[in-house]
């Protein structure tokens, strides 16, 4: 009886882990975000103003010429806000990158209305990352918080032996983790494919924020790969954290023009000079001000339109649904 009770309890625990927001991918994908529970701020406070201003400024300073990455801060402690922005390495143009950061910044204002820290992977196709906090985030690895999204039953679509598939998948992801972690301080990004059979290929993409060390990047990506231990036998999806991204599918979901990251350069990256009021140094400060914001949500396709998409917030094991509203000037 005791054994039966334990078994039932374990089953219920697994069920509660998996019962989260489920939707059909009948539209252009979804936005994944995490609102931290480490603290809240008061509306119209100095932190509120600084958060809005820093998120409003990010898209003005992100370009593919600097690897699509930007880090900055604003204000004075204890109301200081730090932020980083990162476009995915297969972003087709600067315009695409800028538009994505703009949309993601607006989205996170709505989805995490009073949290002192949050990150989002969203904003467009391909996605981009926006992460803000009340502490320095540049160069700091954050493993506990993340989201995974996956869809489709692998056994229903795979035209190969599952054991053979597992070997190919593990070899592909292991090699890609090593390749990306060896990227430069400008860009840590790569894509790779592995042929399963004459009819099917695995497509995989990984990226770290370039401020991570080689070891931290590898650790972050391996954690993303390990996330799939909860979701075996699913046909693709992605795992996202504040410092890294891993996506894979049985169809090409990224631009074929991007492969391995370029070799490290001895010259510093060329960053477009920002206005005097905004700092590109993560340890410097940009002046406080007030402004206004708006919200929009652009999403990306993650799987077959017939595949069920299961979203899991790794930290809270739930996905809070937030209405997407338009924010008007304050």
Short mmCIF file of C-alpha atoms in Angstrom, two decimals:
data_model
loop_
_atom_site.label_atom_id
_atom_site.label_comp_id
_atom_site.label_asym_id
_atom_site.label_seq_id
_atom_site.Cartn_x
_atom_site.Cartn_y
_atom_site.Cartn_z
CA UNK A 1 0.00 0.00 0.00
CA UNK A 2 2.82 2.34 0.88
CA UNK A 3 4.53 1.60 -2.43
CA UNK A 4 1.29 2.23 -4.30
CA UNK A 5 0.88 5.57 -2.50
CA UNK A 6 4.42 6.66 -3.42
CA UNK A 7 3.86 5.66 -7.00
CA UNK A 8 0.66 7.69 -7.17
CA UNK A 9 2.37 10.69 -5.58
CA UNK A 10 5.20 10.52 -8.11
CA UNK A 11 2.70 10.29 -10.95
CA UNK A 12 0.84 13.33 -9.66
CA UNK A 13 4.12 15.25 -9.36
CA UNK A 14 4.97 14.44 -12.96
CA UNK A 15 1.46 15.40 -14.02
CA UNK A 16 1.66 18.78 -12.25
CA UNK A 17 5.01 19.39 -13.96
CA UNK A 18 3.60 18.77 -17.40
CA UNK A 19 0.17 20.37 -17.03
CA UNK A 20 0.97 23.85 -18.26
CA UNK A 21 -0.26 26.13 -21.01
CA UNK A 22 -0.94 24.05 -24.14
CA UNK A 23 -1.84 25.59 -27.50
CA UNK A 24 -1.88 24.61 -31.15
CA UNK A 25 0.75 26.27 -33.34
CA UNK A 26 -1.80 27.60 -35.75
CA UNK A 27 -0.37 31.11 -35.73
CA UNK A 28 3.15 32.46 -36.04
CA UNK A 29 4.60 30.90 -32.90
CA UNK A 30 4.92 32.32 -29.41
CA UNK A 31 6.97 34.47 -27.07
CA UNK A 32 8.79 32.89 -24.12
CA UNK A 33 9.55 34.98 -21.04
CA UNK A 34 10.35 34.67 -17.35
CA UNK A 35 9.40 37.18 -14.65
CA UNK A 36 11.67 36.65 -11.64
CA UNK A 37 10.22 36.54 -8.13
CA UNK A 38 13.30 38.20 -6.60
CA UNK A 39 11.55 41.51 -5.98
CA UNK A 40 9.04 44.05 -7.25
CA UNK A 41 9.08 47.81 -7.74
CA UNK A 42 6.41 50.46 -7.25
CA UNK A 43 4.66 52.05 -10.21
CA UNK A 44 6.05 55.51 -11.05
CA UNK A 45 9.11 54.91 -8.87
CA UNK A 46 12.63 55.77 -10.00
CA UNK A 47 13.20 52.11 -10.85
CA UNK A 48 10.04 52.06 -12.97
CA UNK A 49 11.24 55.10 -14.90
CA UNK A 50 14.76 53.74 -15.32
CA UNK A 51 13.45 50.39 -16.51
CA UNK A 52 11.27 52.01 -19.14
CA UNK A 53 14.06 54.28 -20.36
CA UNK A 54 16.68 51.55 -20.64
CA UNK A 55 14.33 49.20 -22.49
CA UNK A 56 13.31 52.01 -24.82
CA UNK A 57 16.95 52.71 -25.71
CA UNK A 58 18.19 49.16 -26.41
CA UNK A 59 17.14 48.88 -30.05
CA UNK A 60 18.97 52.11 -30.93
CA UNK A 61 22.34 50.55 -30.12
CA UNK A 62 22.10 46.95 -31.33
CA UNK A 63 23.54 46.19 -34.77
CA UNK A 64 24.74 43.04 -36.47
CA UNK A 65 28.11 44.78 -36.89
CA UNK A 66 28.70 44.35 -33.14
CA UNK A 67 27.39 40.80 -33.13
CA UNK A 68 23.84 41.90 -32.37
CA UNK A 69 24.73 42.35 -28.69
CA UNK A 70 24.49 45.39 -26.43
CA UNK A 71 24.82 45.94 -22.67
CA UNK A 72 24.19 49.06 -20.62
CA UNK A 73 22.84 50.44 -17.34
CA UNK A 74 20.99 53.49 -16.07
CA UNK A 75 20.46 55.25 -12.75
CA UNK A 76 22.05 55.08 -9.33
CA UNK A 77 21.83 52.35 -6.70
CA UNK A 78 19.44 51.18 -5.38
CA UNK A 79 17.29 52.22 -8.36
CA UNK A 80 19.89 51.27 -10.97
CA UNK A 81 18.75 49.06 -13.86
CA UNK A 82 21.02 46.87 -16.00
CA UNK A 83 20.08 45.40 -19.37
CA UNK A 84 21.41 43.34 -22.25
CA UNK A 85 19.98 42.74 -25.71
CA UNK A 86 20.94 40.04 -28.21
CA UNK A 87 19.72 39.30 -31.71
CA UNK A 88 19.86 35.71 -32.87
CA UNK A 89 22.85 34.99 -35.06
CA UNK A 90 20.74 34.21 -38.10
CA UNK A 91 18.96 37.58 -38.10
CA UNK A 92 18.82 38.51 -41.80
CA UNK A 93 19.33 42.26 -41.44
CA UNK A 94 19.93 45.13 -39.04
CA UNK A 95 16.33 46.20 -39.56
CA UNK A 96 15.09 42.78 -38.50
CA UNK A 97 17.34 42.88 -35.43
CA UNK A 98 16.24 46.37 -34.40
CA UNK A 99 12.56 45.62 -34.90
CA UNK A 100 12.85 42.45 -32.84
CA UNK A 101 14.54 44.19 -29.90
CA UNK A 102 11.95 46.96 -30.04
CA UNK A 103 9.04 44.51 -29.94
CA UNK A 104 10.60 42.31 -27.25
CA UNK A 105 11.33 45.35 -25.05
CA UNK A 106 7.72 46.49 -25.32
CA UNK A 107 6.44 42.98 -24.61
CA UNK A 108 8.43 42.52 -21.43
CA UNK A 109 7.07 45.81 -20.07
CA UNK A 110 3.59 44.32 -20.32
CA UNK A 111 4.27 40.71 -19.39
CA UNK A 112 6.35 41.55 -16.30
CA UNK A 113 4.76 44.84 -15.19
CA UNK A 114 6.45 45.32 -11.81
CA UNK A 115 9.20 42.69 -11.50
CA UNK A 116 12.73 43.93 -10.88
CA UNK A 117 14.18 41.28 -13.18
CA UNK A 118 12.92 39.50 -16.28
CA UNK A 119 14.04 38.16 -19.63
CA UNK A 120 12.25 37.43 -22.88
CA UNK A 121 13.03 35.53 -26.06
CA UNK A 122 10.58 36.84 -28.62
CA UNK A 123 9.88 39.96 -30.63
CA UNK A 124 9.95 38.48 -34.11
CA UNK A 125 11.31 35.87 -36.47
CA UNK A 126 13.95 34.93 -35.55
CA UNK A 127 13.62 35.71 -31.87
CA UNK A 128 15.85 38.01 -29.86
CA UNK A 129 16.74 38.31 -26.18
CA UNK A 130 16.07 41.20 -23.81
CA UNK A 131 17.11 40.84 -20.16
CA UNK A 132 16.96 43.52 -17.47
CA UNK A 133 17.71 43.36 -13.74
CA UNK A 134 18.52 45.35 -10.62
CA UNK A 135 22.02 43.85 -10.59
CA UNK A 136 24.86 43.45 -13.08
CA UNK A 137 23.93 40.85 -15.70
CA UNK A 138 26.88 41.31 -18.06
CA UNK A 139 29.08 38.23 -17.81
CA UNK A 140 26.94 36.59 -15.12
CA UNK A 141 25.56 33.12 -15.83
CA UNK A 142 21.94 32.47 -14.82
CA UNK A 143 21.10 28.75 -15.04
CA UNK A 144 18.06 28.15 -12.78
CA UNK A 145 15.59 30.17 -14.83
CA UNK A 146 14.47 29.13 -18.28
CA UNK A 147 11.70 28.04 -20.61
CA UNK A 148 11.31 25.16 -23.01
CA UNK A 149 8.86 24.79 -25.86
CA UNK A 150 8.35 21.68 -27.90
CA UNK A 151 5.78 19.96 -30.04
CA UNK A 152 4.87 16.85 -31.95
CA UNK A 153 5.33 13.18 -31.18
CA UNK A 154 8.68 12.07 -32.56
CA UNK A 155 7.58 8.48 -33.05
CA UNK A 156 4.76 9.63 -35.31
CA UNK A 157 6.99 11.54 -37.73
CA UNK A 158 10.38 9.82 -37.50
CA UNK A 159 11.21 7.58 -40.42
CA UNK A 160 14.12 5.90 -38.68
CA UNK A 161 15.11 3.70 -35.75
CA UNK A 162 14.80 5.58 -32.43
CA UNK A 163 18.09 4.23 -31.11
CA UNK A 164 19.88 5.40 -34.22
CA UNK A 165 18.17 8.79 -33.98
CA UNK A 166 19.26 9.23 -30.35
CA UNK A 167 22.89 8.56 -31.27
CA UNK A 168 22.79 11.05 -34.14
CA UNK A 169 21.01 13.69 -32.03
CA UNK A 170 23.43 13.37 -29.12
CA UNK A 171 26.45 13.56 -31.40
CA UNK A 172 25.06 16.63 -33.15
CA UNK A 173 24.24 18.55 -29.98
CA UNK A 174 27.51 17.67 -28.26
CA UNK A 175 29.56 18.91 -31.19
CA UNK A 176 27.52 22.09 -31.50
CA UNK A 177 27.91 22.91 -27.80
CA UNK A 178 31.69 22.74 -28.18
CA UNK A 179 31.68 24.79 -31.38
CA UNK A 180 29.55 27.61 -30.00
CA UNK A 181 31.38 27.82 -26.66
CA UNK A 182 34.62 28.35 -28.58
CA UNK A 183 33.18 31.41 -30.33
CA UNK A 184 34.59 34.89 -29.97
CA UNK A 185 33.77 37.71 -27.55
CA UNK A 186 31.77 39.19 -30.44
CA UNK A 187 29.61 36.21 -31.39
CA UNK A 188 28.98 32.78 -29.91
CA UNK A 189 26.61 31.20 -32.44
CA UNK A 190 26.45 28.28 -34.84
CA UNK A 191 24.06 26.03 -36.72
CA UNK A 192 24.57 22.44 -37.75
CA UNK A 193 22.71 19.65 -39.52
CA UNK A 194 22.87 15.87 -39.25
CA UNK A 195 21.34 13.50 -41.80
CA UNK A 196 19.12 10.82 -40.27
CA UNK A 197 18.21 9.08 -43.51
CA UNK A 198 17.45 9.90 -47.13
CA UNK A 199 14.24 11.66 -46.13
CA UNK A 200 15.01 13.44 -42.86
CA UNK A 201 17.64 15.74 -41.37
CA UNK A 202 18.06 17.23 -37.91
CA UNK A 203 18.59 21.01 -37.93
CA UNK A 204 20.07 22.57 -34.80
CA UNK A 205 20.99 26.09 -33.65
CA UNK A 206 22.77 27.27 -30.51
CA UNK A 207 23.83 30.67 -29.21
CA UNK A 208 25.27 32.23 -26.05
CA UNK A 209 25.48 35.87 -25.12
CA UNK A 210 29.07 36.75 -26.09
CA UNK A 211 29.87 38.14 -22.64
CA UNK A 212 29.97 34.59 -21.23
CA UNK A 213 33.24 32.77 -20.77
CA UNK A 214 33.85 29.61 -22.77
CA UNK A 215 33.12 27.41 -19.75
CA UNK A 216 29.94 29.28 -18.78
CA UNK A 217 28.65 29.16 -22.35
CA UNK A 218 29.23 25.42 -22.50
CA UNK A 219 27.55 24.94 -19.13
CA UNK A 220 24.53 26.97 -20.20
CA UNK A 221 24.09 25.10 -23.47
CA UNK A 222 24.52 21.69 -21.87
CA UNK A 223 21.78 22.60 -19.41
CA UNK A 224 19.54 23.49 -22.35
CA UNK A 225 20.28 20.12 -23.94
CA UNK A 226 19.60 18.39 -20.62
CA UNK A 227 16.20 20.09 -20.48
CA UNK A 228 15.08 17.62 -23.10
CA UNK A 229 15.32 14.83 -20.53
CA UNK A 230 11.82 15.91 -19.51
CA UNK A 231 10.55 15.89 -23.08
CA UNK A 232 11.97 12.86 -24.84
CA UNK A 233 10.34 11.66 -28.05
CA UNK A 234 9.26 15.13 -29.13
CA UNK A 235 9.92 16.39 -32.63
CA UNK A 236 11.87 19.59 -32.11
CA UNK A 237 11.48 22.81 -30.15
CA UNK A 238 13.75 25.10 -28.17
CA UNK A 239 15.20 25.70 -24.71
CA UNK A 240 15.85 29.29 -23.67
CA UNK A 241 17.72 30.92 -20.82
CA UNK A 242 18.87 34.44 -20.04
CA UNK A 243 22.34 33.63 -21.44
CA UNK A 244 21.79 31.01 -24.13
CA UNK A 245 19.45 29.43 -26.67
CA UNK A 246 19.11 25.94 -28.16
CA UNK A 247 16.65 25.06 -30.90
CA UNK A 248 16.25 22.03 -33.14
CA UNK A 249 13.75 20.69 -35.65
CA UNK A 250 13.28 18.22 -38.47
CA UNK A 251 12.97 21.11 -40.92
CA UNK A 252 15.23 24.12 -41.68
CA UNK A 253 14.08 26.88 -39.31
CA UNK A 254 17.07 29.22 -39.68
CA UNK A 255 18.90 30.98 -42.46
CA UNK A 256 21.28 28.59 -44.28
CA UNK A 257 23.80 31.39 -44.75
CA UNK A 258 24.96 31.19 -41.12
CA UNK A 259 27.23 28.38 -39.94
CA UNK A 260 30.09 28.55 -37.46
CA UNK A 261 30.99 31.76 -35.62
CA UNK A 262 33.92 33.74 -37.07
CA UNK A 263 37.38 33.34 -35.53
CA UNK A 264 38.25 35.70 -32.67
CA UNK A 265 39.41 39.12 -33.79
CA UNK A 266 42.33 40.99 -32.30
CA UNK A 267 40.50 44.25 -32.92
CA UNK A 268 37.62 45.41 -30.71
CA UNK A 269 34.17 45.18 -32.31
CA UNK A 270 33.06 48.28 -34.14
CA UNK A 271 30.07 49.68 -32.29
CA UNK A 272 28.07 52.56 -33.65
CA UNK A 273 28.65 55.59 -31.44
CA UNK A 274 25.55 56.19 -29.27
CA UNK A 275 24.25 59.61 -28.26
CA UNK A 276 26.24 61.17 -25.39
CA UNK A 277 23.42 60.37 -22.95
CA UNK A 278 23.63 56.61 -23.45
CA UNK A 279 26.57 54.44 -22.38
CA UNK A 280 27.87 51.33 -24.14
CA UNK A 281 29.87 50.42 -21.04
CA UNK A 282 27.86 48.08 -18.80
CA UNK A 283 29.45 49.67 -15.75
CA UNK A 284 28.58 53.22 -16.72
CA UNK A 285 25.30 55.02 -16.30
CA UNK A 286 22.92 56.82 -18.63
CA UNK A 287 20.89 59.71 -17.19
CA UNK A 288 17.44 59.12 -15.78
CA UNK A 289 14.44 60.48 -17.65
CA UNK A 290 10.77 59.85 -18.25
CA UNK A 291 9.09 58.72 -21.41
CA UNK A 292 6.33 56.46 -22.74
CA UNK A 293 5.89 53.00 -24.18
CA UNK A 294 3.70 50.73 -26.27
CA UNK A 295 3.29 46.97 -26.50
CA UNK A 296 3.19 44.51 -29.38
CA UNK A 297 3.91 40.82 -29.72
CA UNK A 298 5.50 39.36 -32.84
CA UNK A 299 6.03 35.63 -32.72
CA UNK A 300 7.88 32.90 -34.64
CA UNK A 301 7.00 29.49 -35.98
CA UNK A 302 8.36 26.69 -33.81
CA UNK A 303 6.91 23.57 -35.34
CA UNK A 304 4.41 21.99 -37.67
CA UNK A 305 1.06 23.79 -37.74
CA UNK A 306 -0.44 20.47 -36.74
CA UNK A 307 1.88 19.98 -33.76
CA UNK A 308 0.77 20.68 -30.23
CA UNK A 309 3.13 23.10 -28.50
CA UNK A 310 3.81 22.56 -24.79
CA UNK A 311 5.32 25.49 -22.92
CA UNK A 312 7.07 24.94 -19.60
CA UNK A 313 8.46 27.59 -17.29
CA UNK A 314 11.36 25.65 -15.78
CA UNK A 315 11.55 27.76 -12.63
CA UNK A 316 7.90 28.00 -11.63
CA UNK A 317 6.63 25.02 -13.67
CA UNK A 318 3.80 27.18 -14.92
CA UNK A 319 3.27 29.65 -17.73
CA UNK A 320 1.32 32.73 -16.72
CA UNK A 321 -0.86 33.99 -19.51
CA UNK A 322 -0.66 37.76 -19.89
CA UNK A 323 -2.99 39.76 -22.07
CA UNK A 324 -1.21 41.72 -24.75
CA UNK A 325 -2.27 45.32 -24.42
CA UNK A 326 -1.19 48.58 -25.94
CA UNK A 327 0.67 50.86 -23.55
CA UNK A 328 0.02 54.51 -24.21
CA UNK A 329 2.17 57.49 -23.13
CA UNK A 330 2.04 58.08 -19.43
#
